[in-house]
Short mmCIF file of C-alpha atoms in Angstrom, two decimals:
data_model
loop_
_atom_site.label_atom_id
_atom_site.label_comp_id
_atom_site.label_asym_id
_atom_site.label_seq_id
_atom_site.Cartn_x
_atom_site.Cartn_y
_atom_site.Cartn_z
CA MET A 391 26.45 -46.02 37.96
CA THR A 392 22.80 -45.87 36.87
CA LEU A 393 22.02 -42.88 34.67
CA TRP A 394 19.08 -40.84 35.90
CA TYR A 395 16.88 -41.66 32.90
CA GLU A 396 17.41 -45.38 33.53
CA GLY A 397 16.65 -45.13 37.23
CA PRO A 398 13.64 -44.52 39.48
CA LEU A 399 11.16 -41.89 38.34
CA ALA A 400 7.74 -40.70 39.46
CA ALA A 401 5.25 -38.92 37.21
CA PHE A 402 2.29 -36.67 37.98
CA ASP A 403 -0.63 -35.59 35.82
CA THR A 404 -4.09 -34.05 36.22
CA GLU A 405 -7.31 -33.69 34.27
CA THR A 406 -9.20 -30.47 34.88
CA THR A 407 -12.25 -28.32 34.24
CA GLY A 408 -10.22 -26.06 31.94
CA VAL A 409 -6.88 -24.37 31.32
CA ASP A 410 -7.05 -21.41 33.73
CA VAL A 411 -4.73 -22.31 36.61
CA GLU A 412 -6.15 -19.59 38.83
CA ASN A 413 -9.80 -20.60 38.56
CA ASP A 414 -10.19 -24.07 37.06
CA ARG A 415 -10.29 -27.24 39.17
CA ILE A 416 -8.76 -30.71 39.22
CA VAL A 417 -11.21 -33.54 38.44
CA SER A 418 -8.72 -36.41 38.37
CA ALA A 419 -5.05 -36.95 39.09
CA ALA A 420 -2.48 -39.72 39.15
CA VAL A 421 1.04 -40.39 40.39
CA VAL A 422 2.90 -43.21 38.65
CA VAL A 423 6.15 -44.62 40.06
CA GLN A 424 8.63 -46.87 38.26
CA ASP A 425 12.02 -48.00 39.58
CA ALA A 426 13.58 -48.87 36.21
CA PRO A 427 12.62 -48.91 32.52
CA GLY A 428 10.17 -51.72 31.84
CA GLY A 429 9.59 -52.23 35.54
CA ARG A 430 6.28 -52.52 37.33
CA LEU A 431 4.23 -49.34 37.46
CA ARG A 432 2.82 -48.38 40.85
CA THR A 433 -0.12 -46.08 40.24
CA THR A 434 -2.18 -43.97 42.62
CA ARG A 435 -5.33 -42.39 41.19
CA TRP A 436 -7.73 -39.78 42.47
CA LEU A 437 -11.18 -38.85 41.19
CA VAL A 438 -12.51 -35.50 42.41
CA ASN A 439 -15.95 -33.93 42.65
CA PRO A 440 -14.74 -30.37 42.01
CA GLY A 441 -17.84 -28.68 43.40
CA VAL A 442 -18.29 -26.66 40.20
CA PRO A 443 -19.81 -27.62 36.84
CA VAL A 444 -17.53 -29.33 34.35
CA PRO A 445 -17.76 -27.51 31.01
CA PRO A 446 -18.79 -29.69 28.07
CA ALA A 447 -15.53 -28.80 26.29
CA ALA A 448 -13.56 -30.28 29.18
CA THR A 449 -15.71 -33.42 29.25
CA GLU A 450 -15.03 -33.85 25.53
CA VAL A 451 -11.31 -34.01 26.33
CA HIS A 452 -11.21 -36.36 29.32
CA GLY A 453 -14.68 -37.94 29.27
CA LEU A 454 -15.50 -37.09 32.90
CA THR A 455 -19.04 -35.79 33.32
CA ASP A 456 -20.69 -33.89 36.16
CA ASP A 457 -22.88 -36.88 36.95
CA HIS A 458 -19.96 -39.31 37.09
CA LEU A 459 -17.87 -37.03 39.29
CA GLN A 460 -20.73 -36.29 41.65
CA ARG A 461 -21.43 -40.00 42.04
CA ASN A 462 -17.86 -41.25 42.25
CA GLY A 463 -15.58 -38.32 43.01
CA ARG A 464 -14.28 -37.38 46.44
CA TRP A 465 -14.33 -33.91 47.98
CA PRO A 466 -11.31 -31.84 46.91
CA SER A 467 -9.89 -31.00 50.34
CA PRO A 468 -8.63 -34.46 51.40
CA VAL A 469 -7.62 -35.33 47.84
CA MET A 470 -5.38 -32.27 47.45
CA GLU A 471 -3.76 -33.07 50.78
CA GLU A 472 -3.09 -36.66 49.67
CA ILE A 473 -1.63 -35.57 46.34
CA ALA A 474 0.69 -33.03 47.97
CA ARG A 475 1.86 -35.58 50.53
CA GLN A 476 2.44 -38.14 47.78
CA LEU A 477 4.61 -35.71 45.82
CA ALA A 478 6.54 -34.92 49.00
CA GLU A 479 7.04 -38.62 49.66
CA GLN A 480 8.39 -39.20 46.16
CA SER A 481 10.74 -36.25 46.54
CA ALA A 482 11.92 -37.51 49.94
CA ALA A 483 12.65 -40.87 48.34
CA GLY A 484 14.91 -39.13 45.81
CA ARG A 485 12.73 -39.82 42.77
CA PRO A 486 12.70 -37.07 40.15
CA LEU A 487 9.14 -36.03 39.34
CA VAL A 488 8.13 -36.02 35.67
CA VAL A 489 5.45 -33.42 34.92
CA MET A 490 4.51 -32.55 31.35
CA ASN A 491 4.10 -28.76 31.15
CA ALA A 492 4.83 -28.51 34.87
CA PRO A 493 3.72 -24.88 35.35
CA PHE A 494 0.17 -25.92 34.53
CA ASP A 495 -0.29 -29.00 36.73
CA LEU A 496 1.81 -27.85 39.66
CA THR A 497 0.37 -24.34 39.71
CA LEU A 498 -3.17 -25.69 39.53
CA LEU A 499 -2.41 -28.06 42.42
CA ASP A 500 -0.95 -25.16 44.40
CA ARG A 501 -4.11 -23.09 43.85
CA GLU A 502 -6.33 -26.01 44.82
CA LEU A 503 -4.34 -26.46 48.03
CA ARG A 504 -4.69 -22.76 48.82
CA ARG A 505 -8.41 -22.93 48.04
CA HIS A 506 -9.25 -26.05 50.02
CA ARG A 507 -6.44 -26.38 52.57
CA ALA A 508 -5.42 -22.72 53.04
CA SER A 509 -1.85 -23.84 52.40
CA PRO A 510 0.52 -23.62 49.40
CA LEU A 511 2.26 -26.58 47.80
CA SER A 512 5.55 -25.25 49.13
CA ARG A 513 4.51 -26.06 52.72
CA TYR A 514 4.46 -29.76 51.90
CA LEU A 515 7.83 -29.52 50.18
CA GLN A 516 9.69 -27.25 52.57
CA ASN A 517 12.04 -30.02 53.71
CA VAL A 518 12.06 -32.05 50.47
CA PRO A 519 12.10 -29.74 47.44
CA MET A 520 10.93 -31.35 44.23
CA CYS A 521 13.27 -32.19 41.40
CA VAL A 522 11.09 -31.82 38.30
CA LEU A 523 11.73 -33.15 34.79
CA ASP A 524 9.46 -31.57 32.19
CA PRO A 525 9.54 -33.40 28.84
CA ARG A 526 8.22 -30.35 27.01
CA VAL A 527 11.00 -28.08 28.26
CA LEU A 528 13.70 -30.72 27.76
CA ASP A 529 12.62 -31.55 24.21
CA LYS A 530 12.20 -27.92 23.21
CA HIS A 531 15.71 -27.06 24.42
CA LEU A 532 17.52 -30.13 23.14
CA ASP A 533 15.81 -30.18 19.73
CA ARG A 534 14.93 -26.52 19.45
CA TYR A 535 14.87 -26.23 15.66
CA ARG A 536 12.43 -29.08 15.04
CA LYS A 537 9.19 -27.72 13.63
CA GLY A 538 5.76 -28.74 14.77
CA ARG A 539 3.76 -28.84 17.97
CA ARG A 540 5.06 -30.35 21.20
CA THR A 541 1.99 -31.65 22.97
CA LEU A 542 2.31 -34.95 24.81
CA THR A 543 0.72 -36.71 21.84
CA ASP A 544 3.26 -35.11 19.50
CA LEU A 545 6.20 -35.99 21.73
CA CYS A 546 5.01 -39.59 22.03
CA ALA A 547 4.83 -39.86 18.25
CA HIS A 548 8.28 -38.30 17.82
CA TYR A 549 9.97 -40.50 20.43
CA GLU A 550 7.97 -43.62 19.51
CA VAL A 551 6.29 -43.90 22.90
CA ALA A 552 2.94 -45.66 23.14
CA LEU A 553 0.11 -43.48 24.46
CA GLU A 554 -2.95 -45.55 25.17
CA GLY A 555 -5.98 -43.79 26.64
CA ALA A 556 -4.78 -40.21 26.18
CA HIS A 557 -6.27 -37.65 28.59
CA ASP A 558 -6.48 -40.21 31.35
CA ALA A 559 -4.24 -38.89 34.12
CA ALA A 560 -2.46 -42.20 34.73
CA ALA A 561 -1.97 -42.88 31.02
CA ASP A 562 -0.61 -39.40 30.39
CA ALA A 563 1.72 -39.58 33.40
CA THR A 564 3.09 -42.92 32.25
CA ALA A 565 3.63 -41.66 28.71
CA ALA A 566 5.38 -38.50 29.95
CA MET A 567 7.73 -40.69 32.00
CA GLU A 568 8.56 -42.80 28.94
CA VAL A 569 9.17 -39.66 26.88
CA VAL A 570 11.64 -38.38 29.48
CA ARG A 571 13.49 -41.70 29.40
CA ALA A 572 13.55 -41.53 25.59
CA VAL A 573 14.83 -37.94 25.64
CA GLY A 574 17.56 -38.98 28.04
CA ARG A 575 18.72 -41.81 25.78
CA ARG A 576 18.57 -39.75 22.59
CA PHE A 577 20.54 -36.85 24.06
CA ALA A 578 22.71 -38.90 26.41
CA ALA A 579 25.90 -37.16 25.34
CA ARG A 580 24.46 -33.84 26.53
CA LEU A 581 22.57 -35.08 29.58
CA GLU A 582 24.39 -37.97 31.19
CA ARG A 583 26.80 -35.77 33.14
CA LEU A 584 23.95 -33.71 34.60
CA SER A 585 22.15 -34.76 37.75
CA PRO A 586 18.37 -34.36 37.99
CA ALA A 587 18.92 -31.49 40.46
CA GLU A 588 21.18 -29.71 37.97
CA LEU A 589 18.62 -30.31 35.23
CA HIS A 590 15.89 -28.86 37.43
CA THR A 591 17.85 -25.61 37.74
CA LEU A 592 18.68 -25.54 34.04
CA GLN A 593 15.08 -26.13 32.99
CA ALA A 594 14.00 -22.98 34.83
CA VAL A 595 16.49 -21.03 32.69
CA TRP A 596 15.53 -22.85 29.49
CA HIS A 597 11.81 -22.36 30.07
CA ALA A 598 12.29 -18.63 30.69
CA ALA A 599 14.18 -18.33 27.40
CA GLN A 600 11.49 -20.33 25.60
CA ALA A 601 8.83 -18.05 27.10
CA ARG A 602 10.65 -14.95 25.91
CA GLY A 603 10.88 -16.41 22.41
CA LEU A 604 7.18 -17.25 22.35
CA GLN A 605 6.30 -13.81 23.71
CA ALA A 606 8.31 -12.18 20.93
CA TRP A 607 6.55 -14.38 18.35
CA PHE A 608 3.16 -13.33 19.71
CA ALA A 609 4.19 -9.66 19.52
CA ARG A 610 5.32 -10.01 15.92
CA ASN A 611 1.94 -11.50 15.07
CA GLY A 612 -0.09 -8.83 16.84
CA SER A 613 -1.18 -10.98 19.81
CA GLN A 614 -1.45 -9.51 23.32
CA GLU A 615 -1.27 -12.95 24.97
CA ALA A 616 1.14 -13.01 27.91
CA VAL A 617 3.59 -15.89 28.44
CA ASP A 618 4.65 -16.59 32.02
CA PRO A 619 8.38 -17.40 32.25
CA ALA A 620 8.12 -19.01 35.70
CA TRP A 621 8.90 -22.74 36.01
CA PRO A 622 7.94 -25.19 37.48
CA LEU A 623 5.41 -23.16 39.47
CA ARG A 624 3.89 -19.78 38.69
CA PRO A 625 3.83 -17.16 41.45
CA THR A 626 0.51 -16.20 42.96
CA LEU A 627 -1.26 -13.20 41.48
CA PRO A 628 -1.21 -10.04 43.61
CA ALA A 629 -4.42 -9.48 45.51
CA ALA A 630 -6.80 -6.93 44.02
CA ALA A 631 -6.68 -3.54 45.74
#
């Protein structure tokens, strides 16, 4: 029997105009599919003209400028539809979806779909719910006492995964997939009896606990920053009265 971390996986990543899931926009995205470790990568990429200026700070991260996106990017509406359908197709095929820091990418995609398609991500997944594997949540739960940051770059260094071309959506998606496989192997004794669907449910619990811990840390240090416990998708904000 093939263990889930040695079997087919898909991975999703975005590059954006910023870190506000309610207001920022997707400028590039990728879905990477691999049937087995070391196997051929099948990559679908999207480049988006977001229709809003790209802040210089965002361009410094991913290298995508307003001029490049206006010349080469597609309009958001059909792109968001294609991405959502691609994720639904991967879910229907039974491939777990690797998403690093899933509440960011999936929530941002949901908001883009609502903005441009007047439809939430859940509509595309109503018959094929996603099974998400988030390397950040998995690593933080399974190796909770390790000190240091847990960005994708940090996780790649810790698990000895090559990350070439960081902050390119396809490169980051591929690296996140390799990190998940590495996490599975390293913690096989604790993970091999769990199915991806069971892990999906557990990660929601683990992430909520991690959020509570971070919220408490912020409070002890005098910060008012709020930490959302929802995973893998944040609920929509209530409409203003």
